[in-house]
PDB file of C-alpha atoms and ligand atoms in Angstrom:
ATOM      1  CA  UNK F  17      11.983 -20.354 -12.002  1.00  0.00           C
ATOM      2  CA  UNK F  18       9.463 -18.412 -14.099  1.00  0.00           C
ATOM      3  CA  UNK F  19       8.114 -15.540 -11.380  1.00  0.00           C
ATOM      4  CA  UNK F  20       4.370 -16.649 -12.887  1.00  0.00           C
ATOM      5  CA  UNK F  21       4.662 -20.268 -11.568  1.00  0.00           C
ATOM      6  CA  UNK F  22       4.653 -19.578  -7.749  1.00  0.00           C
ATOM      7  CA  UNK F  23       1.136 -18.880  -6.682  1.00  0.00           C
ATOM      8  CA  UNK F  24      -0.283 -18.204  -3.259  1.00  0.00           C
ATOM      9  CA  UNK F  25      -3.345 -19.977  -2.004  1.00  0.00           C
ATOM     10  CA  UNK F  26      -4.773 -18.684   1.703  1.00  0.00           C
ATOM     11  CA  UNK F  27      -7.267 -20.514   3.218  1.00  0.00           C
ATOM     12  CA  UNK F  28      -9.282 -19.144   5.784  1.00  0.00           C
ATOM     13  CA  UNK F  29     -11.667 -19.689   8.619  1.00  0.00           C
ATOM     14  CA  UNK F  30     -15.445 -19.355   6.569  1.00  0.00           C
ATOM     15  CA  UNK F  31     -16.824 -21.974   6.124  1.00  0.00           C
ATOM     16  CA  UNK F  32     -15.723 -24.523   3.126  1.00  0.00           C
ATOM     17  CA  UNK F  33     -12.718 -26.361   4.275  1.00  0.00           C
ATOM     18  CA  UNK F  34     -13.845 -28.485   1.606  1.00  0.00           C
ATOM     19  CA  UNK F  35     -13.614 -26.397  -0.781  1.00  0.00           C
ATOM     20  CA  UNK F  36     -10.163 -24.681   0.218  1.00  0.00           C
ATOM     21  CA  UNK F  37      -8.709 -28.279  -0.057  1.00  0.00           C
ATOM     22  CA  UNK F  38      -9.597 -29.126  -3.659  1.00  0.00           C
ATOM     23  CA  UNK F  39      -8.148 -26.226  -4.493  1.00  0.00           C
ATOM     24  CA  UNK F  40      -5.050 -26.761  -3.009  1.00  0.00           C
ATOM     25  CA  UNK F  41      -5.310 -30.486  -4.805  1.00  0.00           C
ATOM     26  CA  UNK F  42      -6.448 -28.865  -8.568  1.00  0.00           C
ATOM     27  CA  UNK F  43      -3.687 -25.788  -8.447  1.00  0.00           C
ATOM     28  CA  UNK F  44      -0.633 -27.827  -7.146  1.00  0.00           C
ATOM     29  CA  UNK F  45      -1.463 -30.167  -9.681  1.00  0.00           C
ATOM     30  CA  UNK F  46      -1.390 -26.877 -12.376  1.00  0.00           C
ATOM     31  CA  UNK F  47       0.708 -27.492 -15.156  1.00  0.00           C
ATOM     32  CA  UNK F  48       1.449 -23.855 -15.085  1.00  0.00           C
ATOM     33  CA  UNK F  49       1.855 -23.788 -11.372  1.00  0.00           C
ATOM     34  CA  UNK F  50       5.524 -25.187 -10.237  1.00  0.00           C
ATOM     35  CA  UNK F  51       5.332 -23.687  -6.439  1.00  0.00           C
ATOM     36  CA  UNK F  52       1.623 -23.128  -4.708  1.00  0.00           C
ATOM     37  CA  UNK F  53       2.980 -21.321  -1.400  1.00  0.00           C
ATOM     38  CA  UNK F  54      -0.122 -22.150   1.016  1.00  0.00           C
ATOM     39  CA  UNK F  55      -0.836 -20.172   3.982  1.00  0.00           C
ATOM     40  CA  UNK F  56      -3.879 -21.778   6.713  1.00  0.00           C
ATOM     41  CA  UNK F  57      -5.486 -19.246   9.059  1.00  0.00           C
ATOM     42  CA  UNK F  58      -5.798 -21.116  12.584  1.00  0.00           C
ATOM     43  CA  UNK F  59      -9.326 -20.524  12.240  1.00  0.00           C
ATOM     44  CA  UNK F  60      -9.176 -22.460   8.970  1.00  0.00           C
ATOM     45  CA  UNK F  61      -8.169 -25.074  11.216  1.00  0.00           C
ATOM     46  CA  UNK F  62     -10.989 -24.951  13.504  1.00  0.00           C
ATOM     47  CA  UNK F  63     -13.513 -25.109  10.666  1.00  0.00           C
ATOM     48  CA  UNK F  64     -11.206 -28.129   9.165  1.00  0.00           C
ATOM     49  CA  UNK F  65     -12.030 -29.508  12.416  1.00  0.00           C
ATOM     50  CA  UNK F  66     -15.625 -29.379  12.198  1.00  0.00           C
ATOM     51  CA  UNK F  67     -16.278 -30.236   8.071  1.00  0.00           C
ATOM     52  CA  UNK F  68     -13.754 -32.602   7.578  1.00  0.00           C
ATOM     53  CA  UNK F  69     -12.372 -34.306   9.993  1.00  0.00           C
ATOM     54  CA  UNK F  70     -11.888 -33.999  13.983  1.00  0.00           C
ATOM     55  CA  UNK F  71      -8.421 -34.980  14.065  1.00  0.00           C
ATOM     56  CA  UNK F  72      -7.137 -32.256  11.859  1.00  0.00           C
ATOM     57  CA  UNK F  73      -5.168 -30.601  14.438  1.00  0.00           C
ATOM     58  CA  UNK F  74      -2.570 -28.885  11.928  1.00  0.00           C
ATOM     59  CA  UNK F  75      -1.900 -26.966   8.470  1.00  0.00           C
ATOM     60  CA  UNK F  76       0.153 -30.397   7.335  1.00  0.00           C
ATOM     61  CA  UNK F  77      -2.344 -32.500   8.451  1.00  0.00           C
ATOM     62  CA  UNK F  78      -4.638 -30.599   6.852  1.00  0.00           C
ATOM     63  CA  UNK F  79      -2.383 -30.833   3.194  1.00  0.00           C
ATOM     64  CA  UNK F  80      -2.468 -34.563   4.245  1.00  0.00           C
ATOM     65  CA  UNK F  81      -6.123 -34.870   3.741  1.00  0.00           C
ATOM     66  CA  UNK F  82      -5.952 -33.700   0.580  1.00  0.00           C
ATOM     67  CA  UNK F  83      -4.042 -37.126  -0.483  1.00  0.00           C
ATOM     68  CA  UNK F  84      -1.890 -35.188  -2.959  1.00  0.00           C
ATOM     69  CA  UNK F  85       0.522 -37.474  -4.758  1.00  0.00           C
ATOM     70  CA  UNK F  86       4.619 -37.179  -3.688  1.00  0.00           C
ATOM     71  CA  UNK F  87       4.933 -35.274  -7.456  1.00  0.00           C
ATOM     72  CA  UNK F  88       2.024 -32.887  -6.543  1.00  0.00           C
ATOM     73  CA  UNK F  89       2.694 -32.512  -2.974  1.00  0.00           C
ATOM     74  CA  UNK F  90       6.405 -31.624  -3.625  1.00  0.00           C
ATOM     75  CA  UNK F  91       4.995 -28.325  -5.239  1.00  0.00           C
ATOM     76  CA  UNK F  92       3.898 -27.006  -2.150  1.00  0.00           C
ATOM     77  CA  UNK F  93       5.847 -24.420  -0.102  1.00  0.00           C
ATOM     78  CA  UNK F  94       3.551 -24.591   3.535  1.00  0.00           C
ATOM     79  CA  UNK F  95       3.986 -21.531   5.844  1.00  0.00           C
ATOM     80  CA  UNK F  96       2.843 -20.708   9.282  1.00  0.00           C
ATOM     81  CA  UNK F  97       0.290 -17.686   9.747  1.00  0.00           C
ATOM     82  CA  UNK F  98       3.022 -16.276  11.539  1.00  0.00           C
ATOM     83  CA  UNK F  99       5.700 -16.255   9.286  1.00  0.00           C
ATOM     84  CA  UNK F 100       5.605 -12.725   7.803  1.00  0.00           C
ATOM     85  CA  UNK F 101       9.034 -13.061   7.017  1.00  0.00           C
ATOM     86  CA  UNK F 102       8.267 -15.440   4.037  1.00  0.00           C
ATOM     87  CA  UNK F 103       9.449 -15.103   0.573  1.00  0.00           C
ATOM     88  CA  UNK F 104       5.377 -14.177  -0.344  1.00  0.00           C
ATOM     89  CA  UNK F 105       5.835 -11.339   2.407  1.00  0.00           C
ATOM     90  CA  UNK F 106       7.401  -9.316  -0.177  1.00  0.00           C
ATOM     91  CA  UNK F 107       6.890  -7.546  -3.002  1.00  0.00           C
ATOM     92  CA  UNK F 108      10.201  -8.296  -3.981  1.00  0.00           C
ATOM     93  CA  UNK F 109       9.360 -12.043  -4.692  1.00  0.00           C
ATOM     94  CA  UNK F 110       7.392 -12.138  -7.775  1.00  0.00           C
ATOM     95  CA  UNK F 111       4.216 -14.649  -8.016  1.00  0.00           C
ATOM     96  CA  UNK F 112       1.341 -14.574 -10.295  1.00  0.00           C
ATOM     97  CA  UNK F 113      -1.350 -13.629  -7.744  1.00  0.00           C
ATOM     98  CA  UNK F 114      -3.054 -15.127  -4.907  1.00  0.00           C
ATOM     99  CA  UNK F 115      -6.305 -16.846  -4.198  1.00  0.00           C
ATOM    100  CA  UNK F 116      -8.172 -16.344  -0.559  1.00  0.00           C
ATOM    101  CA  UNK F 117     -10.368 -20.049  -0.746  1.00  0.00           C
ATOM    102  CA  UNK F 118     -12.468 -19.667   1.252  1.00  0.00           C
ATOM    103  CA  UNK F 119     -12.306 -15.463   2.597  1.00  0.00           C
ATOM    104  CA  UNK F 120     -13.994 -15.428   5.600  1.00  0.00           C
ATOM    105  CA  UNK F 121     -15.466 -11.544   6.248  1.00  0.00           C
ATOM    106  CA  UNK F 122     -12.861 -11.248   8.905  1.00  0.00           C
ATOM    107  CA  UNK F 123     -10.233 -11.732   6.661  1.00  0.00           C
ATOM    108  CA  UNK F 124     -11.807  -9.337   4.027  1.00  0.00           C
ATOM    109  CA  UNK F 125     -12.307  -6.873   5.973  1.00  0.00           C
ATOM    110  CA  UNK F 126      -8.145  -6.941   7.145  1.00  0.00           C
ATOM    111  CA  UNK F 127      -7.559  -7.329   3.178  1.00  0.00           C
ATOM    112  CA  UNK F 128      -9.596  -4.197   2.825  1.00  0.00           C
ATOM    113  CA  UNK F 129      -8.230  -2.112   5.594  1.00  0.00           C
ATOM    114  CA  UNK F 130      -4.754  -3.427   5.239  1.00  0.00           C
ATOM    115  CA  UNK F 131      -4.180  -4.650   8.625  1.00  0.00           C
ATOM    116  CA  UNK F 132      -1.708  -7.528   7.469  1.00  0.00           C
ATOM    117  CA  UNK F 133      -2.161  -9.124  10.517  1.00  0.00           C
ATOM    118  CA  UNK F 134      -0.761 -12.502   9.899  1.00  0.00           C
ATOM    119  CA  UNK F 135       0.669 -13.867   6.638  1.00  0.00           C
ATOM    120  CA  UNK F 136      -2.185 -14.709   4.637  1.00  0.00           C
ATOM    121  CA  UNK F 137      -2.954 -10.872   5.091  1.00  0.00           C
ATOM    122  CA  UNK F 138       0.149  -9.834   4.335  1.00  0.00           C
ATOM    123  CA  UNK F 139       0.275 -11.741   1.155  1.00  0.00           C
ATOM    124  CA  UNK F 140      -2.693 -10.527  -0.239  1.00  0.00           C
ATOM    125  CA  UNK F 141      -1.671  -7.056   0.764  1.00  0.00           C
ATOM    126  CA  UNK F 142       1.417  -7.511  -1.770  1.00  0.00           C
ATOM    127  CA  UNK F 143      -0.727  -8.557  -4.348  1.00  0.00           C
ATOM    128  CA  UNK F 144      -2.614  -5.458  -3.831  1.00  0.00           C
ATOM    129  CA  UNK F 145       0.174  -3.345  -3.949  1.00  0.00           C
ATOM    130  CA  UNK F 146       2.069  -5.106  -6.715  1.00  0.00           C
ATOM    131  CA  UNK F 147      -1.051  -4.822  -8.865  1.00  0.00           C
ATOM    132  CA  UNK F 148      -1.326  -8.665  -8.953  1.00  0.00           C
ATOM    133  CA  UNK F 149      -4.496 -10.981  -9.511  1.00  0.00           C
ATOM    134  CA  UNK F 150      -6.106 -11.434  -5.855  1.00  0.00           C
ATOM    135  CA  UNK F 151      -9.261 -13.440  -6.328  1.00  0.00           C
ATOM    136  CA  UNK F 152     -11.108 -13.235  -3.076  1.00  0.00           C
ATOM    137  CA  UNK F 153     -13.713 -16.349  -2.255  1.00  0.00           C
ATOM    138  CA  UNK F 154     -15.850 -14.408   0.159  1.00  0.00           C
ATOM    139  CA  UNK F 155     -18.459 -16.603   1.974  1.00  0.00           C
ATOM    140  CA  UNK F 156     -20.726 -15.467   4.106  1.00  0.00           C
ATOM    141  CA  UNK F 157     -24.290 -14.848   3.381  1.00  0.00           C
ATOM    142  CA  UNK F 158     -26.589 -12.528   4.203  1.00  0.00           C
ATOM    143  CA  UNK F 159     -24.288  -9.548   3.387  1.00  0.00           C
ATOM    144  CA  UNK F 160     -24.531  -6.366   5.657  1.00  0.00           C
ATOM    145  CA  UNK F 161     -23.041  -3.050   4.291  1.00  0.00           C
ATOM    146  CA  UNK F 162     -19.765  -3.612   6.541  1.00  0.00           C
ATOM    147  CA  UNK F 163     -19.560  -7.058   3.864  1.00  0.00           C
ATOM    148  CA  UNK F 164     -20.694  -4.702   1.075  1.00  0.00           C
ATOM    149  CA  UNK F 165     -18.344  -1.415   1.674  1.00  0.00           C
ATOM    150  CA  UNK F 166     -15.366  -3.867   2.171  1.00  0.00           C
ATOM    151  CA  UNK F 167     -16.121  -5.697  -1.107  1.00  0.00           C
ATOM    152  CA  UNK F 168     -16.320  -1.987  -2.391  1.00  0.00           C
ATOM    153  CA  UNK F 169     -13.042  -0.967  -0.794  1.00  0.00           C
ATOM    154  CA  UNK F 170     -10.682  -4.055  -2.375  1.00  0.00           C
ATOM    155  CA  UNK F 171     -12.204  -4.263  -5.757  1.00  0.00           C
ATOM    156  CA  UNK F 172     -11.474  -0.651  -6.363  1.00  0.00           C
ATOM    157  CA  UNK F 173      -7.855  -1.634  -5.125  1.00  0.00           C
ATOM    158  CA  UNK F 174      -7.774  -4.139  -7.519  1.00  0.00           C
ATOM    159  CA  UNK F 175      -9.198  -7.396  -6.429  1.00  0.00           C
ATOM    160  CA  UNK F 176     -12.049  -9.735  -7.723  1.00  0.00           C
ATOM    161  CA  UNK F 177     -14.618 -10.731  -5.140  1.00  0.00           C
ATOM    162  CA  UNK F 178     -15.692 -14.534  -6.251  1.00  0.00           C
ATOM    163  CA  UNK F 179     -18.226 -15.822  -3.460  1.00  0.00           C
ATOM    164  CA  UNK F 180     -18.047 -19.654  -4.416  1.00  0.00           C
ATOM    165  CA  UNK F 181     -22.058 -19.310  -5.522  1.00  0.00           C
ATOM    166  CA  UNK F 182     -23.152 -22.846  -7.137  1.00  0.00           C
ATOM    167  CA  UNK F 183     -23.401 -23.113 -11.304  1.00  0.00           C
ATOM    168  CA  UNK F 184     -26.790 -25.122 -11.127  1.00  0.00           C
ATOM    169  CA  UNK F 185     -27.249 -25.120 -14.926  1.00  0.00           C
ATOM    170  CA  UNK F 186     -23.283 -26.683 -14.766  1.00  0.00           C
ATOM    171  CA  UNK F 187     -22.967 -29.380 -11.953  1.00  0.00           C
ATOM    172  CA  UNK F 188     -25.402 -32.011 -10.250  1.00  0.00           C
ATOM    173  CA  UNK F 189     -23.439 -33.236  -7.148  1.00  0.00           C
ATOM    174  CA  UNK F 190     -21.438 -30.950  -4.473  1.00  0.00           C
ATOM    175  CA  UNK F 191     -18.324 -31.912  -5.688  1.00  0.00           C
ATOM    176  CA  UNK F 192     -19.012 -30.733  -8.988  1.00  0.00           C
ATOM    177  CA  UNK F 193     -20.627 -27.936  -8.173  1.00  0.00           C
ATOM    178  CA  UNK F 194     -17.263 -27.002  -6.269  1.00  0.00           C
ATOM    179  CA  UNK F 195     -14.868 -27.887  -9.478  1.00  0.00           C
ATOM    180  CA  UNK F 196     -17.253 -25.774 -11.742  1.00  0.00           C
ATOM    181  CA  UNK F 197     -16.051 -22.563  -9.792  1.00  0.00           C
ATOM    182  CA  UNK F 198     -12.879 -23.165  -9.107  1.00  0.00           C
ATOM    183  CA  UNK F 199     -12.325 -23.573 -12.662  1.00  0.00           C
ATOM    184  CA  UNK F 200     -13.814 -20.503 -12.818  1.00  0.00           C
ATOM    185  CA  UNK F 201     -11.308 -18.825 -10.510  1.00  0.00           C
ATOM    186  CA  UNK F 202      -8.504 -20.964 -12.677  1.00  0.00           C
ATOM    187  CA  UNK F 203      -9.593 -18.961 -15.060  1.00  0.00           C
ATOM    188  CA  UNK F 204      -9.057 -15.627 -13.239  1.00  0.00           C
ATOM    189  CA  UNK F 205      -5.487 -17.046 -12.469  1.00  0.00           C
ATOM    190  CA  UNK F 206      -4.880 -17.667 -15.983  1.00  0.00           C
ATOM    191  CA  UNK F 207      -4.025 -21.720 -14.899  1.00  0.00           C
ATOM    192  CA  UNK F 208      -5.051 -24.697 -16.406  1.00  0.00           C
ATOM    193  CA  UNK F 209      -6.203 -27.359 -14.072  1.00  0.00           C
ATOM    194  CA  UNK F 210      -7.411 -31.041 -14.172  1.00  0.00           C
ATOM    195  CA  UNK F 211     -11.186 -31.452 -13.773  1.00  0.00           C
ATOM    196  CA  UNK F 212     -14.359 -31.564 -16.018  1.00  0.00           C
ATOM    197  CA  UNK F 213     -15.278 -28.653 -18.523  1.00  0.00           C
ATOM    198  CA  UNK F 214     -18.159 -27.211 -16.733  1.00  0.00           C
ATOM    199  CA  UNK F 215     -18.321 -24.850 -19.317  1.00  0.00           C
ATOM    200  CA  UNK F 216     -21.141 -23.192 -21.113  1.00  0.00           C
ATOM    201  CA  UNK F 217     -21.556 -24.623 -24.235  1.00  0.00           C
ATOM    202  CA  UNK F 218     -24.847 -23.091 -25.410  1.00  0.00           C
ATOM    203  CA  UNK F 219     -28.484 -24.225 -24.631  1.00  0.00           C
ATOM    204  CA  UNK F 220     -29.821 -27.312 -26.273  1.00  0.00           C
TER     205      UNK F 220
HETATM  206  C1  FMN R   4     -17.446 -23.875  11.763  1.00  0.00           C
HETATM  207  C2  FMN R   4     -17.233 -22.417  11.483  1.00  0.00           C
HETATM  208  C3  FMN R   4     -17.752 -21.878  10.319  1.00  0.00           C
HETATM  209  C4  FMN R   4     -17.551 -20.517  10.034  1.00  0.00           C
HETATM  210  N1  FMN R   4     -18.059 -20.037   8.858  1.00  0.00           N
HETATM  211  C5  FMN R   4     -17.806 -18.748   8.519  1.00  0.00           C
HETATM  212  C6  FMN R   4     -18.225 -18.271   7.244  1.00  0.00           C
HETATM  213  O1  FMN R   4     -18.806 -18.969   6.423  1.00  0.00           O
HETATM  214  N2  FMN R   4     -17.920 -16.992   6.921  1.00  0.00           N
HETATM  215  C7  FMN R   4     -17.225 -16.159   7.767  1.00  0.00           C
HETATM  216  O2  FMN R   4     -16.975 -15.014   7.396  1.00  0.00           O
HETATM  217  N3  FMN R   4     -16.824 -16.595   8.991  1.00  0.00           N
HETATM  218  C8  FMN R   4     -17.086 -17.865   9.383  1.00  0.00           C
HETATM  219  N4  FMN R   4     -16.663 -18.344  10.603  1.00  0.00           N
HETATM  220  C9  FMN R   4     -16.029 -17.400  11.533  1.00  0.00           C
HETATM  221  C10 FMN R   4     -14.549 -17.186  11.237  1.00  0.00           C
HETATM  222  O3  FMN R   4     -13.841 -18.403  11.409  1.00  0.00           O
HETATM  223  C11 FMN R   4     -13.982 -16.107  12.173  1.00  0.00           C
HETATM  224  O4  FMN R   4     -14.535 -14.840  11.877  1.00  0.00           O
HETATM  225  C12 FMN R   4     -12.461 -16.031  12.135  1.00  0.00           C
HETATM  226  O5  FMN R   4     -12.032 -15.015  13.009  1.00  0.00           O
HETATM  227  C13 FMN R   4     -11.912 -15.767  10.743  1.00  0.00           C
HETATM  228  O6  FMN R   4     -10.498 -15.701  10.835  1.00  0.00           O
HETATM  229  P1  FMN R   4      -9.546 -15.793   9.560  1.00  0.00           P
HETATM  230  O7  FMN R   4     -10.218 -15.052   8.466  1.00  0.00           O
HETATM  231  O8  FMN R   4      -8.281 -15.137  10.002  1.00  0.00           O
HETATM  232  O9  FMN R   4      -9.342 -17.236   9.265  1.00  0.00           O
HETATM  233  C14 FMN R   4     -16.833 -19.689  10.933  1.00  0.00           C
HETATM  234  C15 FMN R   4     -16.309 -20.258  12.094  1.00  0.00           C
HETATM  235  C16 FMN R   4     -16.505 -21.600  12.363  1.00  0.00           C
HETATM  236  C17 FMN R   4     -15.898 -22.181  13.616  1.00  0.00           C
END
């Protein structure tokens, strides 16, 4: 298999399960993507929990909510948080890049320091090291200068910091709103996916 079809997606415990599960739904469902590996912080879980549904107790239950057809779903390669002897644990095993949908500041702040605590951490830490596209979704708002000097820190180690902030002149509803950036972080991934062009045409 092409080394640029596997791509990581981590999704961690800030808020925006929501957000972390259309992903998973629009880059599975990549033409360019043949293997998504998918990594769920616990905390993810918890936040799961609380946005979506009480009864997501899981990382597969979690995938389940995301009602992925068998086709789509069959892309996915699910690991633990603990598994840091995954294929994605290694530099050795060659992906495109990763995307951290959302990155809490905890997990930002690992990614920075390069803890790689846990394989979501890990992961990215390869990226980092490899030189590969890591496209961190940071949310948390307000920012203090821990937030700031750890946003420093990674992008000067290669990684783009992409806080899911709305496109109002792009979308109406949430939903939208939520497709118009991650086709924006598509873009950083250099993947196509399936959802509306929110994309600037020009005023007028
Ligand atoms: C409902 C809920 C919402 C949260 N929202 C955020 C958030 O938006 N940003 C953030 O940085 N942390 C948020 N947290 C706290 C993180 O979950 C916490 O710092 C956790 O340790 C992050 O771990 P992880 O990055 O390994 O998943 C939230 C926690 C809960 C339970």
């Amino acid at each position: 298999m092409n080394p640029s079809s596997h791509l990581i997606l981590g999704i961690s415990g800030a808020s925006g399960a929501r957000l972390g599960l259309r992903a998973l739904s629009l880059f599975a469902g990549s033409p360019d993507v043949h293997c998504l590996h998918l990594v769920v912080s616990p905390r993810a879980l918890l936040v799961a929990k609380t946005e979506i549904d009480a009864g997501i107790s899981s990382a597969p239950a979690l995938v389940d909510a995301a009602g992925l057809d068998p086709a789509t779903r069959a892309k996915l390669a699910l690991y633990p948080e603990s598994a840091v002897d995954a294929p994605i644990s290694s530099g050795s095993f060659r992906t495109r890049g990763m995307a951290v949908l959302p990155c809490s500041a905890g997990s930002l702040a690992a990614i920075a320091h390069g803890t790689s605590r846990g394989l979501l951490q890990r992961a990215a830490d390869v990226c980092l090291k490899e030189r590969r596209r890591l496209v961190l979704g940071l949310r948390e708002t307000p920012l203090s200068l821990v937030h700031a000097e750890n946003i420093a820190l990674v992008t000067r180690a290669g990684a783009i910091v992409a806080p899911p902030v709305p496109a109002f002149y792009a979308a109406r509803t949430a939903e939208q709103m939520l497709d118009a950036y991650l086709l924006r972080v598509a873009d950083l991934l250099d993947i196509r996916v399936d959802t509306d062009d929110f994309r600037w045409k020009g005023g007028a």
